[in-house]
Amino acid sequence: VNILIVTVGSRDSGCGHIQRMSVLAQELVRRGHRVGFVTLANTSGEKRLWNLFPIGGVDISYIKSLDNMGNVSNYLKSHAVADVVIMDLEHGPPENLIRYAKSHSRKTVVVGGVGFAIHDKKAIDELVDLQVYQSVLVSSMNQDRVTKNMLVGPEYLIIDEVYPNSRRLADNGWDDSMHSWIGGVQREGVLISMGGSDPHNITQSIVNFVREQHLRASAVIGPGMKHNGISADECILQQSNLASAIGRHKYLITALGMTVYEALCLGIPVACTAWSKDHEETALWLRDRDYVAYLGLWDNIDWDTLKGDMDNCLIEGDYPDWNDAVSAGRKLIDGLGVHRVVDAIEAL
Protein backbone atom coordinates (compact mmCIF):
# COMPACT_ATOMS: atom_id res chain seq x y z
CA VAL A 1 0.00 0.00 0.00
CA ASN A 2 1.30 3.49 -0.91
CA ILE A 3 0.84 5.92 1.99
CA LEU A 4 1.59 9.66 1.98
CA ILE A 5 1.94 11.56 5.27
CA VAL A 6 1.55 15.36 5.28
CA THR A 7 2.82 16.91 8.49
CA VAL A 8 4.86 19.85 9.80
CA GLY A 9 7.32 20.45 12.62
CA SER A 10 8.37 24.04 13.28
CA ARG A 11 9.01 26.57 16.02
CA ASP A 12 5.33 27.54 15.93
CA SER A 13 3.82 24.04 15.94
CA GLY A 14 6.58 22.12 17.73
CA CYS A 15 7.90 18.71 16.73
CA GLY A 16 5.20 16.49 18.22
CA HIS A 17 3.45 16.02 14.86
CA ILE A 18 6.69 14.97 13.16
CA GLN A 19 7.62 12.68 16.05
CA ARG A 20 4.39 10.71 16.15
CA MET A 21 4.11 10.51 12.35
CA SER A 22 7.66 9.13 12.17
CA VAL A 23 6.65 6.45 14.68
CA LEU A 24 3.56 5.70 12.60
CA ALA A 25 5.71 5.52 9.44
CA GLN A 26 8.10 3.06 11.05
CA GLU A 27 5.25 0.73 11.99
CA LEU A 28 3.70 1.04 8.51
CA VAL A 29 7.05 0.20 6.88
CA ARG A 30 7.49 -2.72 9.28
CA ARG A 31 4.18 -4.10 8.04
CA GLY A 32 5.27 -3.85 4.41
CA HIS A 33 3.71 -0.56 3.29
CA ARG A 34 5.46 2.13 1.22
CA VAL A 35 5.56 5.50 2.99
CA GLY A 36 6.35 9.03 1.85
CA PHE A 37 6.41 12.34 3.72
CA VAL A 38 5.57 15.84 2.56
CA THR A 39 6.59 18.62 4.97
CA LEU A 40 7.54 22.29 4.97
CA ALA A 41 11.02 23.18 3.78
CA ASN A 42 13.67 24.75 6.01
CA THR A 43 12.01 23.76 9.28
CA SER A 44 13.16 21.77 12.29
CA GLY A 45 10.64 19.13 11.26
CA GLU A 46 12.26 18.64 7.86
CA LYS A 47 15.68 18.25 9.49
CA ARG A 48 14.24 15.82 12.02
CA LEU A 49 12.81 13.60 9.30
CA TRP A 50 16.13 13.45 7.48
CA ASN A 51 17.83 12.53 10.77
CA LEU A 52 15.25 9.85 11.54
CA PHE A 53 15.40 8.30 8.06
CA PRO A 54 18.98 8.96 6.89
CA ILE A 55 19.36 5.89 4.70
CA GLY A 56 15.95 5.61 3.13
CA GLY A 57 12.99 3.48 4.04
CA VAL A 58 10.68 6.42 3.36
CA ASP A 59 10.53 9.13 0.70
CA ILE A 60 10.80 12.72 1.93
CA SER A 61 9.59 15.68 -0.13
CA TYR A 62 9.16 19.28 0.92
CA ILE A 63 7.12 22.33 -0.02
CA LYS A 64 7.41 26.04 0.72
CA SER A 65 3.78 26.43 1.77
CA LEU A 66 0.78 24.24 2.48
CA ASP A 67 -1.03 26.35 -0.12
CA ASN A 68 1.41 25.10 -2.77
CA MET A 69 0.64 21.46 -3.47
CA GLY A 70 3.17 21.09 -6.29
CA ASN A 71 5.41 18.64 -4.47
CA VAL A 72 2.42 16.65 -3.26
CA SER A 73 1.25 16.40 -6.87
CA ASN A 74 4.68 15.33 -8.10
CA TYR A 75 4.87 12.67 -5.41
CA LEU A 76 1.45 11.28 -6.26
CA LYS A 77 2.20 11.26 -10.00
CA SER A 78 5.45 9.36 -9.49
CA HIS A 79 3.74 6.77 -7.28
CA ALA A 80 0.47 6.50 -9.23
CA VAL A 81 -2.53 6.99 -6.95
CA ALA A 82 -1.79 7.00 -3.22
CA ASP A 83 -3.85 4.44 -1.38
CA VAL A 84 -3.97 6.57 1.76
CA VAL A 85 -3.08 10.20 2.57
CA ILE A 86 -2.58 10.89 6.29
CA MET A 87 -2.65 14.51 7.49
CA ASP A 88 -1.37 15.58 10.92
CA LEU A 89 -1.22 19.37 11.25
CA GLU A 90 -1.72 21.89 14.04
CA HIS A 91 -5.47 22.59 14.27
CA GLY A 92 -6.09 20.01 11.54
CA PRO A 93 -5.75 20.30 7.75
CA PRO A 94 -7.48 23.10 5.81
CA GLU A 95 -10.33 22.19 3.48
CA ASN A 96 -8.30 22.82 0.30
CA LEU A 97 -5.68 20.30 1.40
CA ILE A 98 -8.32 17.73 2.35
CA ARG A 99 -10.01 18.06 -1.04
CA TYR A 100 -6.69 17.80 -2.87
CA ALA A 101 -5.73 14.71 -0.89
CA LYS A 102 -9.12 13.11 -1.49
CA SER A 103 -8.93 13.70 -5.24
CA HIS A 104 -5.50 12.01 -5.40
CA SER A 105 -6.01 9.06 -3.09
CA ARG A 106 -8.39 6.26 -2.27
CA LYS A 107 -8.69 7.05 1.45
CA THR A 108 -7.87 10.03 3.69
CA VAL A 109 -6.97 10.09 7.39
CA VAL A 110 -6.66 12.96 9.87
CA VAL A 111 -4.64 12.52 13.08
CA GLY A 112 -4.66 15.02 15.92
CA GLY A 113 -6.04 15.88 19.28
CA VAL A 114 -3.37 15.82 21.99
CA GLY A 115 -4.42 19.28 23.11
CA PHE A 116 -5.13 21.68 20.25
CA ALA A 117 -8.55 22.50 18.79
CA ILE A 118 -9.57 21.33 15.31
CA HIS A 119 -10.62 24.28 13.14
CA ASP A 120 -12.24 22.96 9.95
CA LYS A 121 -14.47 20.36 11.59
CA LYS A 122 -17.21 20.42 8.95
CA ALA A 123 -14.88 19.67 6.04
CA ILE A 124 -13.11 16.94 8.00
CA ASP A 125 -16.39 15.26 8.98
CA GLU A 126 -17.69 15.36 5.41
CA LEU A 127 -14.55 14.39 3.49
CA VAL A 128 -12.25 12.28 5.67
CA ASP A 129 -12.51 8.48 5.87
CA LEU A 130 -10.86 8.04 9.29
CA GLN A 131 -10.26 10.49 12.14
CA VAL A 132 -7.90 9.62 15.00
CA TYR A 133 -7.85 11.93 18.01
CA GLN A 134 -5.28 11.11 20.67
CA SER A 135 -7.20 12.94 23.35
CA VAL A 136 -8.32 12.03 26.86
CA LEU A 137 -11.33 14.27 26.21
CA VAL A 138 -14.14 13.28 23.90
CA SER A 139 -15.72 16.64 24.75
CA SER A 140 -12.72 18.47 23.32
CA MET A 141 -13.59 16.94 19.95
CA ASN A 142 -17.27 17.98 20.43
CA GLN A 143 -19.15 14.89 21.51
CA ASP A 144 -21.93 15.38 18.95
CA ARG A 145 -19.29 14.93 16.21
CA VAL A 146 -18.25 11.46 17.32
CA THR A 147 -19.08 9.14 14.41
CA LYS A 148 -18.25 5.60 13.36
CA ASN A 149 -15.14 6.80 11.49
CA MET A 150 -13.72 8.63 14.55
CA LEU A 151 -11.38 7.01 17.07
CA VAL A 152 -10.93 9.03 20.26
CA GLY A 153 -8.94 8.27 23.39
CA PRO A 154 -5.50 7.87 24.94
CA GLU A 155 -5.42 4.27 23.72
CA TYR A 156 -4.68 5.73 20.27
CA LEU A 157 -1.68 7.78 21.35
CA ILE A 158 1.16 7.21 18.90
CA ILE A 159 4.40 6.97 20.87
CA ASP A 160 7.66 5.20 20.16
CA GLU A 161 7.73 1.51 21.10
CA VAL A 162 10.77 2.24 23.25
CA TYR A 163 8.39 3.58 25.93
CA PRO A 164 6.33 0.41 26.47
CA ASN A 165 9.51 -1.64 26.03
CA SER A 166 11.25 0.35 28.77
CA ARG A 167 8.16 -0.03 30.90
CA ARG A 168 8.26 -3.82 30.52
CA LEU A 169 11.93 -3.76 31.48
CA ALA A 170 11.06 -1.83 34.62
CA ASP A 171 8.27 -4.29 35.43
CA ASN A 172 10.82 -7.06 35.76
CA GLY A 173 12.11 -5.42 38.92
CA TRP A 174 9.06 -3.46 40.09
CA ASP A 175 9.20 -3.02 43.87
CA ASP A 176 9.16 -0.36 46.56
CA SER A 177 12.52 0.99 45.39
CA MET A 178 11.17 1.79 41.93
CA HIS A 179 11.37 5.49 42.69
CA SER A 180 15.13 5.12 42.38
CA TRP A 181 15.65 2.54 39.68
CA ILE A 182 14.49 1.72 36.17
CA GLY A 183 16.21 -0.99 34.17
CA GLY A 184 19.17 -0.88 36.54
CA VAL A 185 19.75 2.88 36.05
CA GLN A 186 19.42 5.11 39.09
CA ARG A 187 16.91 7.93 38.74
CA GLU A 188 17.78 11.37 40.03
CA GLY A 189 16.72 14.97 39.68
CA VAL A 190 14.23 16.83 37.53
CA LEU A 191 14.03 16.91 33.72
CA ILE A 192 12.79 20.07 32.00
CA SER A 193 11.60 19.67 28.41
CA MET A 194 9.64 22.50 26.79
CA GLY A 195 9.03 20.70 23.52
CA GLY A 196 11.11 20.75 20.40
CA SER A 197 11.17 24.53 20.16
CA ASP A 198 10.30 26.15 23.53
CA PRO A 199 8.52 28.96 21.65
CA HIS A 200 8.39 31.25 24.67
CA ASN A 201 11.93 30.64 25.97
CA ILE A 202 10.95 29.55 29.48
CA THR A 203 13.37 26.64 29.93
CA GLN A 204 15.99 28.67 31.79
CA SER A 205 13.54 30.21 34.28
CA ILE A 206 12.21 26.75 35.17
CA VAL A 207 15.73 25.36 35.52
CA ASN A 208 16.59 28.22 37.85
CA PHE A 209 13.53 27.59 40.02
CA VAL A 210 14.26 23.86 40.32
CA ARG A 211 17.85 24.54 41.35
CA GLU A 212 16.64 27.04 43.95
CA GLN A 213 14.83 24.10 45.56
CA HIS A 214 18.22 22.35 45.82
CA LEU A 215 17.27 19.78 43.20
CA ARG A 216 19.30 18.66 40.22
CA ALA A 217 17.94 20.17 36.98
CA SER A 218 18.50 18.74 33.50
CA ALA A 219 17.30 20.60 30.39
CA VAL A 220 16.40 19.17 27.00
CA ILE A 221 17.64 21.25 24.07
CA GLY A 222 15.10 20.70 21.29
CA PRO A 223 15.93 20.91 17.58
CA GLY A 224 13.79 24.02 17.10
CA MET A 225 15.08 26.04 20.07
CA LYS A 226 16.64 29.35 19.09
CA HIS A 227 18.50 29.82 22.35
CA ASN A 228 21.35 27.42 23.05
CA GLY A 229 22.90 29.12 26.07
CA ILE A 230 20.92 27.17 28.69
CA SER A 231 22.74 26.76 32.00
CA ALA A 232 21.69 23.59 33.82
CA ASP A 233 23.26 20.69 35.70
CA GLU A 234 22.98 18.76 32.44
CA CYS A 235 21.91 19.77 28.93
CA ILE A 236 20.51 16.97 26.77
CA LEU A 237 20.30 17.29 23.01
CA GLN A 238 16.95 15.87 21.95
CA GLN A 239 17.32 12.66 19.98
CA SER A 240 14.71 10.55 18.18
CA ASN A 241 12.97 10.02 21.53
CA LEU A 242 13.35 11.05 25.17
CA ALA A 243 12.78 7.64 26.77
CA SER A 244 16.23 7.27 28.29
CA ALA A 245 16.32 10.90 29.47
CA ILE A 246 12.87 10.71 31.06
CA GLY A 247 13.51 7.28 32.54
CA ARG A 248 16.60 8.30 34.48
CA HIS A 249 14.92 11.25 36.19
CA LYS A 250 12.43 11.24 39.04
CA TYR A 251 10.23 14.09 37.80
CA LEU A 252 9.38 15.86 34.54
CA ILE A 253 8.36 19.47 33.88
CA THR A 254 7.05 20.07 30.37
CA ALA A 255 4.35 21.66 28.23
CA LEU A 256 1.16 19.78 27.44
CA GLY A 257 1.83 17.55 24.47
CA MET A 258 3.19 14.12 23.58
CA THR A 259 5.96 14.27 26.19
CA VAL A 260 3.37 14.32 28.98
CA TYR A 261 1.93 11.02 27.79
CA GLU A 262 5.33 9.46 27.14
CA ALA A 263 6.29 10.16 30.75
CA LEU A 264 2.98 8.80 32.05
CA CYS A 265 3.59 5.60 30.09
CA LEU A 266 6.96 5.24 31.83
CA GLY A 267 5.45 6.07 35.21
CA ILE A 268 7.19 9.41 35.84
CA PRO A 269 5.38 12.19 37.78
CA VAL A 270 4.66 15.16 35.53
CA ALA A 271 4.05 18.88 36.02
CA CYS A 272 2.96 20.69 32.89
CA THR A 273 2.18 24.14 31.63
CA ALA A 274 0.14 24.96 28.51
CA TRP A 275 1.03 27.10 25.53
CA SER A 276 -2.54 28.28 24.91
CA LYS A 277 -6.15 28.10 26.08
CA ASP A 278 -6.66 25.34 23.48
CA HIS A 279 -4.57 23.05 25.66
CA GLU A 280 -5.99 24.05 29.03
CA GLU A 281 -9.14 21.91 29.04
CA THR A 282 -7.06 18.78 28.57
CA ALA A 283 -4.51 19.87 31.18
CA LEU A 284 -7.25 20.51 33.73
CA TRP A 285 -8.85 17.12 33.00
CA LEU A 286 -5.50 15.43 33.67
CA ARG A 287 -4.95 17.49 36.82
CA ASP A 288 -8.40 16.79 38.25
CA ARG A 289 -7.72 13.05 37.98
CA ASP A 290 -4.25 13.33 39.54
CA TYR A 291 -2.34 12.40 36.40
CA VAL A 292 -0.38 15.67 36.34
CA ALA A 293 0.23 18.83 38.34
CA TYR A 294 -1.01 21.68 36.18
CA LEU A 295 1.03 24.90 36.41
CA GLY A 296 -1.23 27.22 34.40
CA LEU A 297 -0.47 28.98 31.13
CA TRP A 298 3.18 29.54 30.24
CA ASP A 299 3.11 33.27 30.96
CA ASN A 300 1.68 32.86 34.47
CA ILE A 301 3.24 29.73 35.93
CA ASP A 302 2.04 28.74 39.39
CA TRP A 303 5.40 28.30 41.13
CA ASP A 304 3.77 27.40 44.45
CA THR A 305 1.99 24.45 42.83
CA LEU A 306 5.24 23.31 41.27
CA LYS A 307 7.13 23.54 44.53
CA GLY A 308 4.40 21.72 46.44
CA ASP A 309 4.21 18.87 43.95
CA MET A 310 7.99 18.45 43.79
CA ASP A 311 8.09 18.43 47.60
CA ASN A 312 5.40 15.74 47.76
CA CYS A 313 6.93 13.57 45.06
CA LEU A 314 10.64 14.02 45.68
CA ILE A 315 11.40 15.20 49.19
CA GLU A 316 9.03 13.53 51.66
CA GLY A 317 10.58 10.35 53.00
CA ASP A 318 8.27 7.55 51.85
CA TYR A 319 7.41 9.03 48.43
CA PRO A 320 3.64 8.33 48.66
CA ASP A 321 2.69 10.78 45.94
CA TRP A 322 5.48 9.53 43.67
CA ASN A 323 4.13 5.98 43.80
CA ASP A 324 0.54 7.19 43.27
CA ALA A 325 1.64 9.12 40.18
CA VAL A 326 3.49 6.10 38.80
CA SER A 327 0.43 3.87 39.15
CA ALA A 328 -2.02 6.41 37.67
CA GLY A 329 0.08 7.24 34.61
CA ARG A 330 0.78 3.64 33.72
CA LYS A 331 -2.94 2.78 33.84
CA LEU A 332 -3.82 5.65 31.47
CA ILE A 333 -1.16 5.07 28.79
CA ASP A 334 -0.13 1.57 27.73
CA GLY A 335 2.03 2.76 24.82
CA LEU A 336 0.45 0.48 22.20
CA GLY A 337 -1.55 3.12 20.33
CA VAL A 338 0.49 2.96 17.12
CA HIS A 339 -0.55 -0.66 16.59
CA ARG A 340 -4.24 0.21 17.02
CA VAL A 341 -3.97 3.14 14.60
CA VAL A 342 -2.22 1.08 11.91
CA ASP A 343 -4.83 -1.66 12.36
CA ALA A 344 -7.55 0.94 11.69
CA ILE A 345 -5.74 2.30 8.61
CA GLU A 346 -5.30 -1.18 7.20
CA ALA A 347 -9.01 -1.85 7.71
CA LEU A 348 -10.05 1.09 5.49
PDB file of C-alpha atoms in Angstrom, residues 1-4 33-34 75-76 79-86 101-102 104-109 129 345 348:
ATOM      1  CA  VAL A   1       0.000   0.000   0.000  1.00  0.00           C
ATOM      2  CA  ASN A   2       1.300   3.491  -0.906  1.00  0.00           C
ATOM      3  CA  ILE A   3       0.835   5.918   1.985  1.00  0.00           C
ATOM      4  CA  LEU A   4       1.587   9.658   1.976  1.00  0.00           C
ATOM      5  CA  HIS A  33       3.708  -0.557   3.288  1.00  0.00           C
ATOM      6  CA  ARG A  34       5.461   2.126   1.222  1.00  0.00           C
ATOM      7  CA  TYR A  75       4.871  12.667  -5.409  1.00  0.00           C
ATOM      8  CA  LEU A  76       1.453  11.283  -6.258  1.00  0.00           C
ATOM      9  CA  HIS A  79       3.742   6.769  -7.278  1.00  0.00           C
ATOM     10  CA  ALA A  80       0.469   6.502  -9.231  1.00  0.00           C
ATOM     11  CA  VAL A  81      -2.526   6.990  -6.950  1.00  0.00           C
ATOM     12  CA  ALA A  82      -1.788   6.998  -3.220  1.00  0.00           C
ATOM     13  CA  ASP A  83      -3.852   4.436  -1.377  1.00  0.00           C
ATOM     14  CA  VAL A  84      -3.973   6.574   1.756  1.00  0.00           C
ATOM     15  CA  VAL A  85      -3.083  10.201   2.569  1.00  0.00           C
ATOM     16  CA  ILE A  86      -2.578  10.891   6.286  1.00  0.00           C
ATOM     17  CA  ALA A 101      -5.726  14.710  -0.892  1.00  0.00           C
ATOM     18  CA  LYS A 102      -9.116  13.114  -1.491  1.00  0.00           C
ATOM     19  CA  HIS A 104      -5.499  12.014  -5.402  1.00  0.00           C
ATOM     20  CA  SER A 105      -6.010   9.060  -3.088  1.00  0.00           C
ATOM     21  CA  ARG A 106      -8.391   6.260  -2.269  1.00  0.00           C
ATOM     22  CA  LYS A 107      -8.686   7.055   1.446  1.00  0.00           C
ATOM     23  CA  THR A 108      -7.867  10.027   3.694  1.00  0.00           C
ATOM     24  CA  VAL A 109      -6.972  10.087   7.392  1.00  0.00           C
ATOM     25  CA  ASP A 129     -12.508   8.482   5.869  1.00  0.00           C
ATOM     26  CA  ILE A 345      -5.743   2.304   8.609  1.00  0.00           C
ATOM     27  CA  LEU A 348     -10.049   1.093   5.490  1.00  0.00           C
TER      28      LEU A 348
END
